[in-house]
Amino acid sequence: MIRRWLTFLGVVILPLILNAQSQNVEDQFGARPLGMGRTFVALADDGNAPYWNPAGMSFITGNERIATGMYSRLFMGIDNDALGEGFLSYLHHYEGFGSVGISLTHFYSNIYTESSFNLSYAVPISKKFSLGLNGRMLMNAIDEGGFVEGIDGPMSSDPLLDKSSIYGFTGGVAFMYKPQRNLSFGLNAANLNEPEMTWLETGDTGYDQEALDASKVPMTIRFGSAYTYHNYLTFALDFRYSNKEINGGNQFKPYGGVEYWFSNKTVALRSGGNPEEYSFGFSYRSKKFLDMQIDYAFIYPLTEIRKAGVTSHKLSLSLRFLPPPKPLFDLELVSEDMTIYPQNAIIEEEITITAIVRNIGEKAVDNYTVSLYYEDSEKGYVNAASPQFIDEKLDVDEEKEIVFKWTPYAKGTYQFFARVDDDGSVLPDFNSAIEEVDELNNEGSIKCRVFPLPEGTISPLENVLTVNELKLIREE
């Protein structure tokens, strides 16, 4: 009974497993890329990006947050076992930091499973170039109960089952370059450290290093390009290099695919192929209630497995979520809220200028700058006082009074300008720090007149003595 199970594993199940993974795990998931013949390294513009090319996450429009799930029934038509796989991923954009993707994969049969947990990161180097990184934990497991059913006694004597599960860690690096909006190039190098996923202990006798080397997950490099014509028709071409043969296959393989979206990009048809398989698929995307996309792929093997009449079907579901709208900042300083005293002053008399700053936005402001200047006929715009740096919180619908002092030293008519969060358009020394919804309500103005000190002397008008009354007094 034991040997029957081992024979079944070695002759029937393992070849199917190895063929299912012969494309390598990096290009095994996602109904949309698989429907295009596994040509996706230069597209990577949806929830499959964390696996196919993490760098593509930087170019997903609208900073969308995407959750994707896939289920696949592999090689339908075989007996005694059911092969399948699942995939879950979520990618999230962080402003000023980059994009992060988390994904889980699971390949299963009645007696064997492969799982992985993946953490991906992408950061734009420029508007046209992005860098991606990927870290992965691998776990393979054997269900010993599948071998020992109806058999008394343990199977620990069989070296194949010395361990029921094995773990490994690996990583990769990826790039994407988009010289034009409709042209892109991508590269994904995976399994750079080639982890050993062996069931054998390194100290076991009877197994040489060659057997251990054969258990290494091969390093693969996938690179390709994609061109989109009129935003609807996409042609993609990929090449994959593996540093060792997989199932006796070539180390270098080409892949080609085409995709066409129509009906306002709600329905798509795609097809593709490579030396090992032919595939086609379709998509339906609805934005009525949720931004939801369903992808389907049918894969027909061109290898020896096709003689068994088996095929693979893959189904994916993606949900796109726009990030919540950013709160709007808006500070207001207008002429109606400015006062000046005295409005008619004399030279060297201190003048007080007051302005009101209001927060009419949707979020509190922690710090901001208010400047005051006037226009001189000879010098141009001149600072009337040192700018005030307000380092305190101004909540929504709150206001703060800003007071400036200025002393004139020449007569004339002066027009003062007070500006909050100065953008430097008048005085280059300032630079706006707050991105506001309205930059036109940040400045107010007010005028005053300055007069010289009066000069004069006091003197009598005429040297004339006037007698108004004369009295005569006589004494006897």
Coordinates of C-alpha atoms in Angstrom, one line a residue:
M1 CA 0.0 0.0 0.0
I2 CA 2.8 2.4 0.9
R3 CA 4.6 1.8 -2.4
R4 CA 1.4 2.2 -4.3
W5 CA 1.0 5.7 -2.8
L6 CA 4.6 6.5 -3.4
T7 CA 4.3 5.4 -7.0
F8 CA 1.2 7.5 -7.4
L9 CA 3.0 10.5 -6.0
G10 CA 6.1 10.0 -8.1
V11 CA 4.5 9.0 -11.4
V12 CA 1.2 10.9 -11.5
I13 CA 0.9 13.7 -9.0
L14 CA 4.5 15.1 -8.8
P15 CA 4.9 15.5 -12.6
L16 CA 1.7 17.5 -12.6
I17 CA 2.8 19.6 -9.6
L18 CA 6.2 20.2 -11.2
N19 CA 4.6 21.1 -14.5
A20 CA 2.2 23.4 -12.7
Q21 CA 5.2 25.1 -11.1
S22 CA 7.6 24.7 -14.0
Q23 CA 6.7 28.2 -15.1
N24 CA 8.0 29.1 -11.6
V25 CA 5.9 30.6 -8.9
E26 CA 6.4 34.2 -10.0
D27 CA 4.2 33.7 -13.1
Q28 CA 1.7 31.2 -11.8
F29 CA -1.0 33.4 -10.4
G30 CA -3.6 35.9 -11.8
A31 CA -6.2 35.0 -14.4
R32 CA -5.5 38.1 -16.4
P33 CA -1.8 37.6 -17.0
L34 CA -2.2 33.9 -17.5
G35 CA -4.8 34.5 -20.1
M36 CA -2.2 36.6 -22.0
G37 CA 0.2 33.7 -22.1
R38 CA 2.1 34.8 -19.0
T39 CA 3.1 38.2 -20.5
F40 CA 2.7 40.7 -17.7
V41 CA 6.1 41.9 -16.4
A42 CA 5.9 45.1 -18.4
L43 CA 2.2 45.7 -17.6
A44 CA 1.7 44.9 -13.9
D45 CA -1.0 47.5 -13.6
D46 CA -3.5 45.8 -11.3
G47 CA -3.7 43.6 -8.2
N48 CA -1.3 41.0 -9.7
A49 CA 1.6 43.5 -9.7
P50 CA 3.1 42.5 -6.3
Y51 CA 3.8 39.1 -7.8
W52 CA 4.6 39.8 -11.4
N53 CA 6.5 43.0 -11.1
P54 CA 6.4 45.0 -7.8
A55 CA 7.8 48.1 -9.5
G56 CA 4.5 48.4 -11.5
M57 CA 2.6 49.4 -8.3
S58 CA 4.1 52.9 -8.6
F59 CA 2.4 53.4 -12.0
I60 CA -1.2 52.4 -11.0
T61 CA -3.3 55.4 -11.7
G62 CA -5.3 57.2 -9.1
N63 CA -3.4 55.8 -6.1
E64 CA -6.0 53.0 -6.1
R65 CA -6.0 50.4 -3.4
I66 CA -6.6 47.0 -5.0
A67 CA -7.6 43.7 -3.4
T68 CA -7.4 40.6 -5.7
G69 CA -8.2 37.0 -5.2
M70 CA -7.8 34.0 -7.5
Y71 CA -8.9 30.4 -7.6
S72 CA -7.7 27.9 -10.1
R73 CA -8.6 24.3 -10.8
L74 CA -5.6 22.7 -12.3
F75 CA -5.5 19.8 -14.8
M76 CA -9.2 18.9 -14.6
G77 CA -9.6 15.4 -15.8
I78 CA -7.1 13.5 -13.6
D79 CA -8.3 10.9 -11.1
N80 CA -7.5 10.2 -7.5
D81 CA -6.5 13.8 -6.6
A82 CA -7.7 17.4 -7.1
L83 CA -5.0 20.0 -7.8
G84 CA -5.8 23.6 -7.3
E85 CA -4.3 26.9 -6.1
G86 CA -5.4 30.2 -4.6
F87 CA -4.0 33.7 -4.5
L88 CA -4.8 36.8 -2.4
S89 CA -3.2 40.1 -2.7
Y90 CA -3.7 43.7 -1.5
L91 CA -1.7 46.8 -2.5
H92 CA -1.7 50.1 -0.8
H93 CA -0.2 53.5 -1.8
Y94 CA 1.4 55.7 0.9
E95 CA 2.0 59.3 -0.2
G96 CA 5.7 60.2 0.1
F97 CA 6.7 56.7 1.0
G98 CA 5.8 54.4 -1.9
S99 CA 3.5 51.4 -2.5
V100 CA 3.2 48.2 -0.4
G101 CA 1.8 44.9 -1.5
I102 CA 1.0 41.9 0.6
S103 CA 0.1 38.6 -1.0
L104 CA -0.6 34.9 -0.1
T105 CA -0.4 31.9 -2.4
H106 CA -1.5 28.3 -1.8
F107 CA -1.1 25.3 -4.1
Y108 CA -2.8 22.1 -2.8
S109 CA -3.5 18.5 -3.6
N110 CA -4.7 15.7 -1.4
I111 CA -1.2 14.9 -0.2
Y112 CA 1.0 18.0 -0.9
T113 CA 0.8 21.8 -0.5
E114 CA 3.0 24.8 -1.3
S115 CA 2.3 28.1 0.3
S116 CA 4.0 31.5 0.4
F117 CA 3.7 34.8 2.1
N118 CA 5.0 37.8 0.1
L119 CA 5.8 41.4 1.0
S120 CA 6.4 43.8 -1.9
Y121 CA 7.5 47.4 -2.0
A122 CA 7.8 49.9 -4.9
V123 CA 9.1 53.4 -5.0
P124 CA 9.2 55.8 -8.0
I125 CA 12.8 57.0 -8.8
S126 CA 11.4 59.4 -11.3
K127 CA 8.2 60.0 -13.3
K128 CA 9.3 57.3 -15.8
F129 CA 11.2 54.8 -13.6
S130 CA 10.3 52.7 -10.6
L131 CA 12.2 50.3 -8.4
G132 CA 10.5 47.3 -6.7
L133 CA 11.6 44.9 -4.0
N134 CA 10.1 41.6 -2.9
G135 CA 10.6 39.3 0.1
R136 CA 9.0 35.9 0.3
M137 CA 8.6 33.1 2.9
L138 CA 8.0 29.6 1.3
M139 CA 6.5 26.6 3.0
N140 CA 6.0 23.1 1.5
A141 CA 4.1 20.4 3.3
I142 CA 3.2 16.7 2.9
D143 CA 0.0 15.2 4.4
E144 CA 1.4 12.0 5.8
G145 CA -2.1 10.7 6.3
G146 CA -2.5 10.4 2.6
F147 CA 0.3 7.8 2.5
V148 CA -0.5 5.7 5.6
E149 CA -4.2 5.1 5.3
G150 CA -4.9 1.5 6.1
I151 CA -1.3 0.8 7.1
D152 CA -0.1 0.0 10.6
G153 CA 3.1 1.4 12.0
P154 CA 5.0 4.7 11.3
M155 CA 6.7 5.6 8.0
S156 CA 9.6 7.5 9.6
S157 CA 11.9 4.9 8.1
D158 CA 11.3 6.3 4.6
P159 CA 13.7 9.2 4.1
L160 CA 11.2 11.1 1.9
L161 CA 9.0 11.6 5.0
D162 CA 11.7 12.6 7.5
K163 CA 10.0 16.0 7.6
S164 CA 6.4 16.8 7.0
S165 CA 7.0 20.5 6.2
I166 CA 9.9 22.7 5.0
Y167 CA 10.5 26.4 5.0
G168 CA 12.6 28.8 3.0
F169 CA 13.1 32.5 2.5
T170 CA 14.0 34.4 -0.7
G171 CA 13.8 37.8 -2.3
G172 CA 14.0 39.7 -5.6
V173 CA 14.3 43.0 -7.2
A174 CA 12.3 44.5 -10.1
F175 CA 12.3 47.6 -12.4
M176 CA 9.8 49.3 -14.6
Y177 CA 10.5 52.0 -17.2
K178 CA 7.8 54.0 -19.1
P179 CA 9.4 56.3 -21.6
Q180 CA 5.9 57.0 -23.0
R181 CA 2.4 56.7 -21.6
N182 CA 1.7 53.7 -23.9
L183 CA 5.1 52.0 -23.9
S184 CA 6.7 50.2 -20.9
F185 CA 9.6 47.9 -20.2
G186 CA 9.8 45.7 -17.1
L187 CA 12.2 43.3 -15.4
N188 CA 11.7 41.0 -12.4
A189 CA 14.6 39.0 -10.9
A190 CA 13.2 36.5 -8.4
N191 CA 14.7 33.9 -6.0
L192 CA 18.1 35.6 -5.9
N193 CA 19.4 33.5 -3.1
E194 CA 18.0 30.2 -4.5
P195 CA 16.7 28.7 -1.2
E196 CA 17.0 24.9 -0.7
M197 CA 13.5 23.4 -0.4
T198 CA 14.6 19.8 0.3
W199 CA 13.0 17.1 2.3
L200 CA 16.5 15.7 3.1
E201 CA 18.7 16.6 6.0
T202 CA 22.1 17.9 4.9
G203 CA 23.7 15.2 7.2
D204 CA 21.8 12.3 5.6
T205 CA 23.9 9.6 4.1
G206 CA 23.3 8.2 0.7
Y207 CA 22.5 11.6 -0.8
D208 CA 25.2 13.8 -2.5
Q209 CA 25.3 17.5 -2.9
E210 CA 23.9 17.2 -6.4
A211 CA 20.7 16.0 -5.0
L212 CA 20.5 18.9 -2.6
D213 CA 21.3 21.4 -5.4
A214 CA 18.5 20.0 -7.4
S215 CA 16.1 21.0 -4.6
K216 CA 17.0 24.7 -4.9
V217 CA 14.3 27.1 -6.1
P218 CA 15.9 28.4 -9.3
M219 CA 16.7 32.0 -9.8
T220 CA 14.6 33.4 -12.7
I221 CA 14.8 36.7 -14.6
R222 CA 11.8 37.8 -16.5
F223 CA 12.0 40.9 -18.8
G224 CA 9.7 42.2 -21.4
S225 CA 7.9 45.1 -23.0
A226 CA 4.3 46.2 -23.6
Y227 CA 2.8 48.6 -26.1
T228 CA -0.8 49.9 -26.0
Y229 CA -2.4 51.3 -29.2
H230 CA -5.1 53.9 -28.7
N231 CA -5.6 52.9 -25.1
Y232 CA -7.5 49.7 -26.0
L233 CA -5.2 47.2 -27.8
T234 CA -2.1 45.9 -26.0
F235 CA 0.7 43.8 -27.3
A236 CA 3.1 42.2 -24.8
L237 CA 6.3 40.2 -25.2
D238 CA 8.2 38.6 -22.3
F239 CA 11.3 36.5 -22.0
R240 CA 12.2 34.3 -19.0
Y241 CA 15.6 33.0 -18.1
S242 CA 16.2 30.4 -15.4
N243 CA 19.6 29.5 -14.2
K244 CA 18.8 25.8 -14.4
E245 CA 16.6 23.6 -16.4
I246 CA 13.1 22.9 -15.1
N247 CA 11.6 19.5 -16.0
G248 CA 14.2 19.2 -18.7
G249 CA 12.9 22.4 -20.3
N250 CA 14.9 25.2 -21.9
Q251 CA 16.4 27.8 -19.6
F252 CA 15.4 30.7 -22.0
K253 CA 11.8 30.9 -23.1
P254 CA 9.7 33.5 -25.0
Y255 CA 6.1 34.5 -24.2
G256 CA 3.6 36.5 -26.2
G257 CA 0.2 37.9 -25.5
V258 CA -2.4 40.4 -26.7
E259 CA -5.3 42.1 -25.0
Y260 CA -8.2 44.2 -26.3
W261 CA -10.6 46.3 -24.2
F262 CA -13.9 47.5 -25.7
S263 CA -17.3 48.8 -24.6
N264 CA -15.7 51.7 -22.7
K265 CA -13.2 49.4 -21.1
T266 CA -15.7 47.2 -19.3
V267 CA -15.1 44.1 -21.3
A268 CA -11.8 42.6 -22.5
L269 CA -10.6 39.6 -24.5
R270 CA -7.1 38.3 -24.4
S271 CA -5.0 35.5 -25.7
G272 CA -1.4 34.3 -25.6
G273 CA 1.0 31.5 -25.6
N274 CA 4.4 30.1 -24.9
P275 CA 6.3 26.9 -25.7
E276 CA 4.4 25.0 -23.0
E277 CA 0.8 26.2 -23.3
Y278 CA -1.9 28.2 -25.1
S279 CA -4.3 30.4 -23.3
F280 CA -7.2 32.8 -23.7
G281 CA -9.4 34.7 -21.4
F282 CA -11.8 37.5 -20.8
S283 CA -12.7 40.2 -18.2
Y284 CA -15.7 42.1 -17.1
R285 CA -15.4 45.3 -15.1
S286 CA -18.3 47.1 -13.5
K287 CA -18.2 50.5 -11.7
K288 CA -21.9 50.9 -10.8
F289 CA -21.7 50.1 -7.1
L290 CA -18.2 48.7 -6.6
D291 CA -15.3 49.0 -8.9
M292 CA -15.2 45.2 -9.5
Q293 CA -13.4 43.2 -12.2
I294 CA -13.8 39.5 -12.9
D295 CA -11.1 37.7 -15.0
Y296 CA -11.2 34.2 -16.4
A297 CA -8.4 32.2 -18.1
F298 CA -8.4 28.9 -19.9
I299 CA -5.0 27.2 -20.3
Y300 CA -4.4 24.3 -22.6
P301 CA -1.0 22.5 -22.1
L302 CA 1.2 21.8 -25.1
T303 CA 3.4 19.4 -23.2
E304 CA 3.0 15.7 -22.8
I305 CA 0.3 16.3 -20.2
R306 CA -2.2 17.2 -22.9
K307 CA -2.4 13.5 -23.8
A308 CA -4.2 13.0 -20.6
G309 CA -6.9 15.5 -21.7
V310 CA -6.4 17.8 -18.8
T311 CA -6.9 21.6 -18.8
S312 CA -6.7 24.4 -16.3
H313 CA -9.2 27.1 -15.4
K314 CA -8.4 30.2 -13.5
L315 CA -10.8 32.8 -12.1
S316 CA -9.9 36.1 -10.4
L317 CA -11.8 38.8 -8.7
S318 CA -10.4 42.3 -8.1
L319 CA -11.9 45.2 -6.1
R320 CA -10.5 48.7 -6.5
F321 CA -10.9 51.3 -3.8
L322 CA -10.1 55.0 -4.3
P323 CA -8.4 56.5 -1.2
P324 CA -10.5 58.8 0.9
P325 CA -10.3 62.4 -0.4
K326 CA -7.6 64.5 1.2
P327 CA -8.8 67.2 3.6
L328 CA -8.6 70.6 2.0
F329 CA -6.4 73.3 3.4
D330 CA -7.4 76.9 3.0
L331 CA -6.2 79.9 5.0
E332 CA -7.9 83.3 4.4
L333 CA -6.5 86.8 4.8
V334 CA -8.5 89.5 3.1
S335 CA -8.5 93.3 3.0
E336 CA -11.9 93.6 4.8
D337 CA -10.2 92.1 7.9
M338 CA -7.3 94.5 8.1
T339 CA -7.1 97.7 10.2
I340 CA -4.4 100.4 10.5
Y341 CA -4.0 103.1 13.2
P342 CA -3.5 105.9 12.8
Q343 CA -4.5 106.1 9.2
N344 CA -3.1 109.6 8.9
A345 CA 0.2 109.6 10.7
I346 CA 3.2 111.8 10.9
I347 CA 6.8 110.9 10.3
E348 CA 8.4 108.8 13.1
E349 CA 5.0 108.0 14.6
E350 CA 4.5 104.2 15.2
I351 CA 1.8 102.7 13.1
T352 CA -0.1 99.5 14.1
I353 CA -1.3 97.2 11.3
T354 CA -3.7 94.3 12.2
A355 CA -4.7 91.4 10.0
I356 CA -7.1 88.4 10.7
V357 CA -6.1 84.9 9.5
R358 CA -9.0 82.5 9.2
N359 CA -8.9 78.7 8.7
I360 CA -11.8 78.1 6.3
G361 CA -10.4 74.7 5.2
E362 CA -11.3 71.1 6.4
K363 CA -8.2 70.4 8.5
A364 CA -6.3 72.2 11.2
V365 CA -3.0 74.0 10.4
D366 CA -0.1 73.6 12.8
N367 CA 2.2 76.3 11.5
Y368 CA 2.2 79.1 8.9
T369 CA 3.8 82.4 8.1
V370 CA 2.4 85.9 7.7
S371 CA 4.3 88.6 6.0
L372 CA 3.9 92.4 5.6
Y373 CA 5.4 94.5 2.8
Y374 CA 4.7 97.7 0.8
E375 CA 5.7 99.0 -2.6
D376 CA 8.4 101.6 -2.8
S377 CA 8.6 103.7 -6.0
E378 CA 12.4 103.3 -6.1
K379 CA 13.1 100.0 -4.3
G380 CA 10.1 98.0 -5.4
Y381 CA 8.5 95.7 -2.8
V382 CA 10.0 96.1 0.7
N383 CA 9.4 94.2 3.9
A384 CA 7.6 96.5 6.3
A385 CA 8.3 94.2 9.3
S386 CA 9.9 90.8 10.0
P387 CA 7.6 87.9 8.9
Q388 CA 5.7 86.2 11.8
F389 CA 6.1 82.4 12.0
I390 CA 3.1 81.1 13.8
D391 CA 3.9 77.8 15.5
E392 CA 0.5 77.0 17.0
K393 CA -2.5 75.1 15.9
L394 CA -5.3 76.9 14.1
D395 CA -8.4 74.7 14.0
V396 CA -11.1 74.7 11.4
D397 CA -13.3 77.9 11.6
E398 CA -10.9 79.5 14.0
E399 CA -9.2 82.9 13.5
K400 CA -6.1 84.6 14.8
E401 CA -5.2 88.3 15.0
I402 CA -1.8 89.2 13.7
V403 CA -0.3 92.5 14.7
F404 CA 2.6 94.4 13.0
K405 CA 4.4 97.6 14.1
W406 CA 5.9 100.0 11.5
T407 CA 7.5 103.4 11.8
P408 CA 7.6 105.7 8.8
Y409 CA 10.6 107.9 8.0
A410 CA 9.3 109.7 4.9
K411 CA 6.1 111.3 4.0
G412 CA 3.8 109.8 1.3
T413 CA 0.9 107.4 0.7
Y414 CA 1.7 103.8 1.6
Q415 CA -0.2 100.7 0.6
F416 CA 0.6 97.7 2.8
F417 CA 0.1 94.0 1.8
A418 CA -0.3 91.3 4.3
R419 CA -0.1 87.7 3.1
V420 CA -0.5 84.3 4.8
D421 CA 1.5 81.3 3.6
D422 CA 3.4 83.6 1.1
D423 CA 4.2 81.8 -2.2
G424 CA 7.2 84.0 -3.0
S425 CA 5.7 85.5 -6.1
V426 CA 6.4 89.0 -4.8
L427 CA 9.3 88.5 -2.4
P428 CA 11.4 85.4 -3.4
D429 CA 12.5 85.0 0.2
F430 CA 9.2 83.3 1.0
N431 CA 8.0 79.9 -0.1
S432 CA 4.5 78.5 0.3
A433 CA 4.4 75.5 2.6
I434 CA 0.7 74.6 2.5
E435 CA -1.0 73.3 -0.6
E436 CA -4.4 75.2 -0.5
V437 CA -7.5 74.8 -2.4
D438 CA -7.6 78.6 -3.0
E439 CA -4.4 80.6 -3.2
L440 CA -6.2 83.8 -4.2
N441 CA -7.6 84.6 -0.8
N442 CA -4.3 84.8 1.0
E443 CA -3.6 88.5 0.7
G444 CA -5.1 91.7 1.9
S445 CA -4.1 95.3 1.6
I446 CA -4.7 98.7 3.3
K447 CA -3.5 102.3 2.9
C448 CA -2.2 105.1 5.1
R449 CA -0.9 108.6 4.6
V450 CA 2.2 110.0 6.3
F451 CA 2.7 113.8 6.8
P452 CA 5.7 115.8 7.9
L453 CA 5.8 117.6 11.3
P454 CA 4.3 121.2 11.1
E455 CA 6.7 124.1 11.3
G456 CA 6.0 127.8 12.4
T457 CA 6.8 130.9 14.8
I458 CA 4.8 133.0 17.1
S459 CA 5.0 136.9 16.8
P460 CA 2.7 140.0 17.2
L461 CA 0.9 141.1 14.1
E462 CA 1.4 144.9 14.7
N463 CA 3.4 147.2 17.1
V464 CA 0.3 149.3 17.9
L465 CA -1.0 150.4 21.3
T466 CA -4.7 150.9 21.4
V467 CA -6.4 152.9 24.3
N468 CA -9.9 151.8 24.8
E469 CA -10.8 153.8 28.0
L470 CA -9.3 156.9 29.8
K471 CA -10.2 157.9 33.3
L472 CA -9.3 161.2 35.0
I473 CA -9.0 161.3 38.7
R474 CA -8.7 164.5 40.6
E475 CA -7.6 164.8 44.1
E476 CA -8.3 167.7 46.3

